[in-house]
PDB file of C-alpha atoms in Angstrom:
ATOM      1  CA  UNK A  30      65.368  44.941 157.402  1.00 35.00           C
ATOM      2  CA  UNK A  31      63.507  48.180 156.789  1.00 34.00           C
ATOM      3  CA  UNK A  32      65.080  51.370 155.526  1.00 35.00           C
ATOM      4  CA  UNK A  33      64.064  54.954 155.135  1.00 38.00           C
ATOM      5  CA  UNK A  34      64.547  57.091 152.090  1.00 40.00           C
ATOM      6  CA  UNK A  35      65.860  60.625 152.105  1.00 45.00           C
ATOM      7  CA  UNK A  36      64.207  63.513 150.317  1.00 48.00           C
ATOM      8  CA  UNK A  37      66.457  62.917 147.314  1.00 43.00           C
ATOM      9  CA  UNK A  38      65.408  59.277 147.041  1.00 47.00           C
ATOM     10  CA  UNK A  39      68.688  57.873 148.343  1.00 45.00           C
ATOM     11  CA  UNK A  40      68.936  55.506 151.314  1.00 43.00           C
ATOM     12  CA  UNK A  41      69.299  57.364 154.594  1.00 44.00           C
ATOM     13  CA  UNK A  42      72.709  56.307 155.873  1.00 44.00           C
ATOM     14  CA  UNK A  43      75.045  57.754 158.480  1.00 42.00           C
ATOM     15  CA  UNK A  44      77.547  60.386 157.392  1.00 41.00           C
ATOM     16  CA  UNK A  45      80.476  59.294 155.286  1.00 40.00           C
ATOM     17  CA  UNK A  46      83.806  59.010 157.095  1.00 40.00           C
ATOM     18  CA  UNK A  47      85.314  62.433 157.625  1.00 42.00           C
ATOM     19  CA  UNK A  48      82.008  64.312 157.447  1.00 39.00           C
ATOM     20  CA  UNK A  49      79.694  65.289 160.211  1.00 44.00           C
ATOM     21  CA  UNK A  50      75.935  65.558 160.215  1.00 49.00           C
ATOM     22  CA  UNK A  51      76.322  69.300 160.878  1.00 53.00           C
ATOM     23  CA  UNK A  52      78.236  69.799 157.612  1.00 54.00           C
ATOM     24  CA  UNK A  53      75.459  68.274 155.527  1.00 75.00           C
ATOM     25  CA  UNK A  54      72.794  70.463 153.934  1.00 80.00           C
ATOM     26  CA  UNK A  55      69.528  70.614 155.797  1.00 86.00           C
ATOM     27  CA  UNK A  56      66.788  68.865 153.900  1.00 89.00           C
ATOM     28  CA  UNK A  57      63.318  70.350 153.563  1.00 93.00           C
ATOM     29  CA  UNK A  58      60.139  68.718 152.273  1.00 95.00           C
ATOM     30  CA  UNK A  59      57.334  70.905 150.976  1.00 97.00           C
ATOM     31  CA  UNK A  60      53.912  69.390 150.462  1.00 97.00           C
ATOM     32  CA  UNK A  61      52.034  70.842 147.501  1.00 97.00           C
ATOM     33  CA  UNK A  62      53.039  73.122 144.629  1.00 98.00           C
ATOM     34  CA  UNK A  63      50.293  75.702 144.947  1.00 97.00           C
ATOM     35  CA  UNK A  64      50.982  79.361 145.699  1.00 96.00           C
ATOM     36  CA  UNK A  65      52.449  78.711 149.156  1.00 97.00           C
ATOM     37  CA  UNK A  66      54.498  75.729 148.056  1.00 98.00           C
ATOM     38  CA  UNK A  67      56.085  77.639 145.177  1.00 98.00           C
ATOM     39  CA  UNK A  68      57.121  80.503 147.455  1.00 97.00           C
ATOM     40  CA  UNK A  69      58.428  78.034 150.049  1.00 97.00           C
ATOM     41  CA  UNK A  70      60.639  76.351 147.430  1.00 97.00           C
ATOM     42  CA  UNK A  71      62.017  79.694 146.264  1.00 97.00           C
ATOM     43  CA  UNK A  72      62.723  80.932 149.793  1.00 95.00           C
ATOM     44  CA  UNK A  73      64.501  77.685 150.731  1.00 95.00           C
ATOM     45  CA  UNK A  74      66.711  78.039 147.665  1.00 94.00           C
ATOM     46  CA  UNK A  75      67.584  81.606 148.677  1.00 93.00           C
ATOM     47  CA  UNK A  76      68.919  80.526 152.085  1.00 89.00           C
ATOM     48  CA  UNK A  77      72.668  81.151 152.441  1.00 82.00           C
ATOM     49  CA  UNK A  78      73.264  77.440 153.113  1.00 82.00           C
ATOM     50  CA  UNK A  79      71.176  76.453 150.073  1.00 73.00           C
ATOM     51  CA  UNK A  80      68.802  74.045 151.729  1.00 88.00           C
ATOM     52  CA  UNK A  81      68.205  70.757 149.955  1.00 93.00           C
ATOM     53  CA  UNK A  82      64.549  71.082 149.017  1.00 95.00           C
ATOM     54  CA  UNK A  83      62.008  68.836 147.360  1.00 96.00           C
ATOM     55  CA  UNK A  84      58.334  69.571 146.855  1.00 98.00           C
ATOM     56  CA  UNK A  85      55.858  66.725 146.590  1.00 97.00           C
ATOM     57  CA  UNK A  86      52.855  67.464 144.364  1.00 96.00           C
ATOM     58  CA  UNK A  87      50.107  64.903 143.858  1.00 93.00           C
ATOM     59  CA  UNK A  88      49.011  66.330 140.504  1.00 92.00           C
ATOM     60  CA  UNK A  89      50.958  66.408 137.217  1.00 92.00           C
ATOM     61  CA  UNK A  90      51.055  70.232 137.372  1.00 94.00           C
ATOM     62  CA  UNK A  91      51.440  73.162 139.755  1.00 97.00           C
ATOM     63  CA  UNK A  92      48.791  75.644 140.837  1.00 95.00           C
ATOM     64  CA  UNK A  93      46.923  73.881 143.594  1.00 93.00           C
ATOM     65  CA  UNK A  94      43.272  74.805 143.860  1.00 93.00           C
ATOM     66  CA  UNK A  95      43.682  77.529 141.215  1.00 95.00           C
ATOM     67  CA  UNK A  96      43.941  74.940 138.461  1.00 93.00           C
ATOM     68  CA  UNK A  97      40.342  73.923 137.821  1.00 91.00           C
ATOM     69  CA  UNK A  98      39.831  70.165 137.521  1.00 88.00           C
ATOM     70  CA  UNK A  99      36.774  68.613 135.889  1.00 86.00           C
ATOM     71  CA  UNK A 100      35.353  65.271 136.948  1.00 82.00           C
ATOM     72  CA  UNK A 101      35.986  62.935 134.009  1.00 83.00           C
ATOM     73  CA  UNK A 102      36.119  59.218 133.361  1.00 85.00           C
ATOM     74  CA  UNK A 103      39.923  59.435 133.472  1.00 81.00           C
ATOM     75  CA  UNK A 104      39.859  61.633 136.590  1.00 78.00           C
ATOM     76  CA  UNK A 105      36.803  60.670 138.681  1.00 79.00           C
ATOM     77  CA  UNK A 106      38.189  62.177 141.926  1.00 80.00           C
ATOM     78  CA  UNK A 107      40.029  65.399 141.083  1.00 77.00           C
ATOM     79  CA  UNK A 108      41.649  67.533 143.768  1.00 80.00           C
ATOM     80  CA  UNK A 109      39.666  70.396 145.288  1.00 86.00           C
ATOM     81  CA  UNK A 110      39.658  73.408 143.043  1.00 89.00           C
ATOM     82  CA  UNK A 111      37.931  76.683 142.397  1.00 92.00           C
ATOM     83  CA  UNK A 112      34.787  76.738 140.294  1.00 92.00           C
ATOM     84  CA  UNK A 113      35.280  76.780 136.536  1.00 93.00           C
ATOM     85  CA  UNK A 114      33.982  80.366 136.398  1.00 95.00           C
ATOM     86  CA  UNK A 115      35.965  81.772 139.363  1.00 96.00           C
ATOM     87  CA  UNK A 116      37.471  85.221 138.947  1.00 97.00           C
ATOM     88  CA  UNK A 117      39.620  86.611 141.769  1.00 96.00           C
ATOM     89  CA  UNK A 118      38.119  89.440 143.825  1.00 96.00           C
ATOM     90  CA  UNK A 119      41.482  91.066 144.516  1.00 96.00           C
ATOM     91  CA  UNK A 120      43.307  93.098 141.906  1.00 98.00           C
ATOM     92  CA  UNK A 121      46.279  91.502 140.202  1.00 97.00           C
ATOM     93  CA  UNK A 122      48.512  94.200 141.716  1.00 96.00           C
ATOM     94  CA  UNK A 123      47.485  93.169 145.230  1.00 97.00           C
ATOM     95  CA  UNK A 124      47.667  89.401 144.681  1.00 96.00           C
ATOM     96  CA  UNK A 125      50.992  89.289 142.808  1.00 97.00           C
ATOM     97  CA  UNK A 126      54.149  88.088 144.488  1.00 97.00           C
ATOM     98  CA  UNK A 127      56.346  91.062 145.436  1.00 95.00           C
ATOM     99  CA  UNK A 128      59.281  89.768 143.390  1.00 96.00           C
ATOM    100  CA  UNK A 129      57.393  88.890 140.196  1.00 97.00           C
ATOM    101  CA  UNK A 130      54.706  91.101 138.671  1.00 97.00           C
ATOM    102  CA  UNK A 131      51.682  89.848 136.788  1.00 98.00           C
ATOM    103  CA  UNK A 132      51.860  90.927 133.134  1.00 97.00           C
ATOM    104  CA  UNK A 133      50.476  94.444 132.761  1.00 96.00           C
ATOM    105  CA  UNK A 134      48.391  93.488 129.731  1.00 98.00           C
ATOM    106  CA  UNK A 135      46.299  91.040 131.765  1.00 98.00           C
ATOM    107  CA  UNK A 136      42.908  92.030 133.205  1.00 98.00           C
ATOM    108  CA  UNK A 137      42.817  93.622 136.639  1.00 98.00           C
ATOM    109  CA  UNK A 138      40.690  90.796 138.061  1.00 98.00           C
ATOM    110  CA  UNK A 139      41.998  87.463 136.783  1.00 98.00           C
ATOM    111  CA  UNK A 140      40.085  84.372 135.770  1.00 98.00           C
ATOM    112  CA  UNK A 141      41.384  81.271 137.576  1.00 97.00           C
ATOM    113  CA  UNK A 142      43.082  80.048 134.388  1.00 97.00           C
ATOM    114  CA  UNK A 143      45.205  83.228 134.395  1.00 98.00           C
ATOM    115  CA  UNK A 144      46.083  82.755 138.071  1.00 98.00           C
ATOM    116  CA  UNK A 145      47.292  79.223 137.245  1.00 97.00           C
ATOM    117  CA  UNK A 146      49.190  80.587 134.241  1.00 98.00           C
ATOM    118  CA  UNK A 147      50.823  83.216 136.485  1.00 98.00           C
ATOM    119  CA  UNK A 148      52.025  80.444 138.818  1.00 98.00           C
ATOM    120  CA  UNK A 149      53.449  78.604 135.781  1.00 98.00           C
ATOM    121  CA  UNK A 150      55.349  81.762 134.758  1.00 98.00           C
ATOM    122  CA  UNK A 151      56.595  82.302 138.330  1.00 98.00           C
ATOM    123  CA  UNK A 152      57.867  78.717 138.643  1.00 98.00           C
ATOM    124  CA  UNK A 153      59.565  78.904 135.258  1.00 98.00           C
ATOM    125  CA  UNK A 154      61.137  82.308 135.981  1.00 98.00           C
ATOM    126  CA  UNK A 155      62.706  81.116 139.246  1.00 98.00           C
ATOM    127  CA  UNK A 156      63.586  77.589 138.031  1.00 97.00           C
ATOM    128  CA  UNK A 157      61.376  75.848 140.589  1.00 98.00           C
ATOM    129  CA  UNK A 158      60.027  72.952 138.525  1.00 98.00           C
ATOM    130  CA  UNK A 159      63.162  70.830 138.886  1.00 97.00           C
ATOM    131  CA  UNK A 160      62.550  70.700 142.662  1.00 98.00           C
ATOM    132  CA  UNK A 161      59.023  69.304 142.329  1.00 98.00           C
ATOM    133  CA  UNK A 162      58.171  65.604 142.285  1.00 98.00           C
ATOM    134  CA  UNK A 163      54.901  65.499 140.386  1.00 97.00           C
ATOM    135  CA  UNK A 164      52.261  62.819 140.844  1.00 94.00           C
ATOM    136  CA  UNK A 165      53.615  62.025 144.292  1.00 95.00           C
ATOM    137  CA  UNK A 166      50.916  61.944 146.944  1.00 92.00           C
ATOM    138  CA  UNK A 167      51.941  62.185 150.596  1.00 93.00           C
ATOM    139  CA  UNK A 168      49.703  60.073 152.804  1.00 93.00           C
ATOM    140  CA  UNK A 169      51.652  60.135 156.082  1.00 92.00           C
ATOM    141  CA  UNK A 170      54.482  62.020 157.729  1.00 91.00           C
ATOM    142  CA  UNK A 171      56.060  60.812 160.967  1.00 90.00           C
ATOM    143  CA  UNK A 172      58.805  62.187 163.166  1.00 88.00           C
ATOM    144  CA  UNK A 173      61.685  59.803 163.763  1.00 87.00           C
ATOM    145  CA  UNK A 174      62.514  59.444 167.431  1.00 85.00           C
ATOM    146  CA  UNK A 175      66.195  60.315 167.200  1.00 83.00           C
ATOM    147  CA  UNK A 176      68.411  63.142 168.388  1.00 79.00           C
ATOM    148  CA  UNK A 177      68.281  64.840 164.972  1.00 76.00           C
ATOM    149  CA  UNK A 178      64.462  65.160 165.029  1.00 76.00           C
ATOM    150  CA  UNK A 179      64.131  63.991 161.449  1.00 80.00           C
ATOM    151  CA  UNK A 180      60.879  63.242 159.665  1.00 81.00           C
ATOM    152  CA  UNK A 181      59.905  60.468 157.282  1.00 78.00           C
TER     153      UNK A 181
END
């Protein structure tokens, strides 16, 4: 007998007696903990109903393509990333998230290592890391054919 797993890793079972599906928190999966994924986690957590959110990140860290990855013997196929020498061409004031400023002492045009560091600070400030499952690669997502339109 096959089973599916919920976003929190628990078996997906019908509602407990006395509860309805409508009273359960909506579950949200976010793929990737780069700039968009981090903001998506934070916004889900700010919903009045406090969505149950989990972010799946294939790497052991956040930052997406902004965290430069070298090809090494231990890591022969790193994820896509910026070049080692990349510096953003937008000022830090224009690229910063509206609810979390980039430190004023940093250069106006950031090296990619500073962009990745900014994402680390952002995730730490808003407590996002506990919602991320690191080293978890998503290879397929399918919609279940049921009345709830769930995905697995």
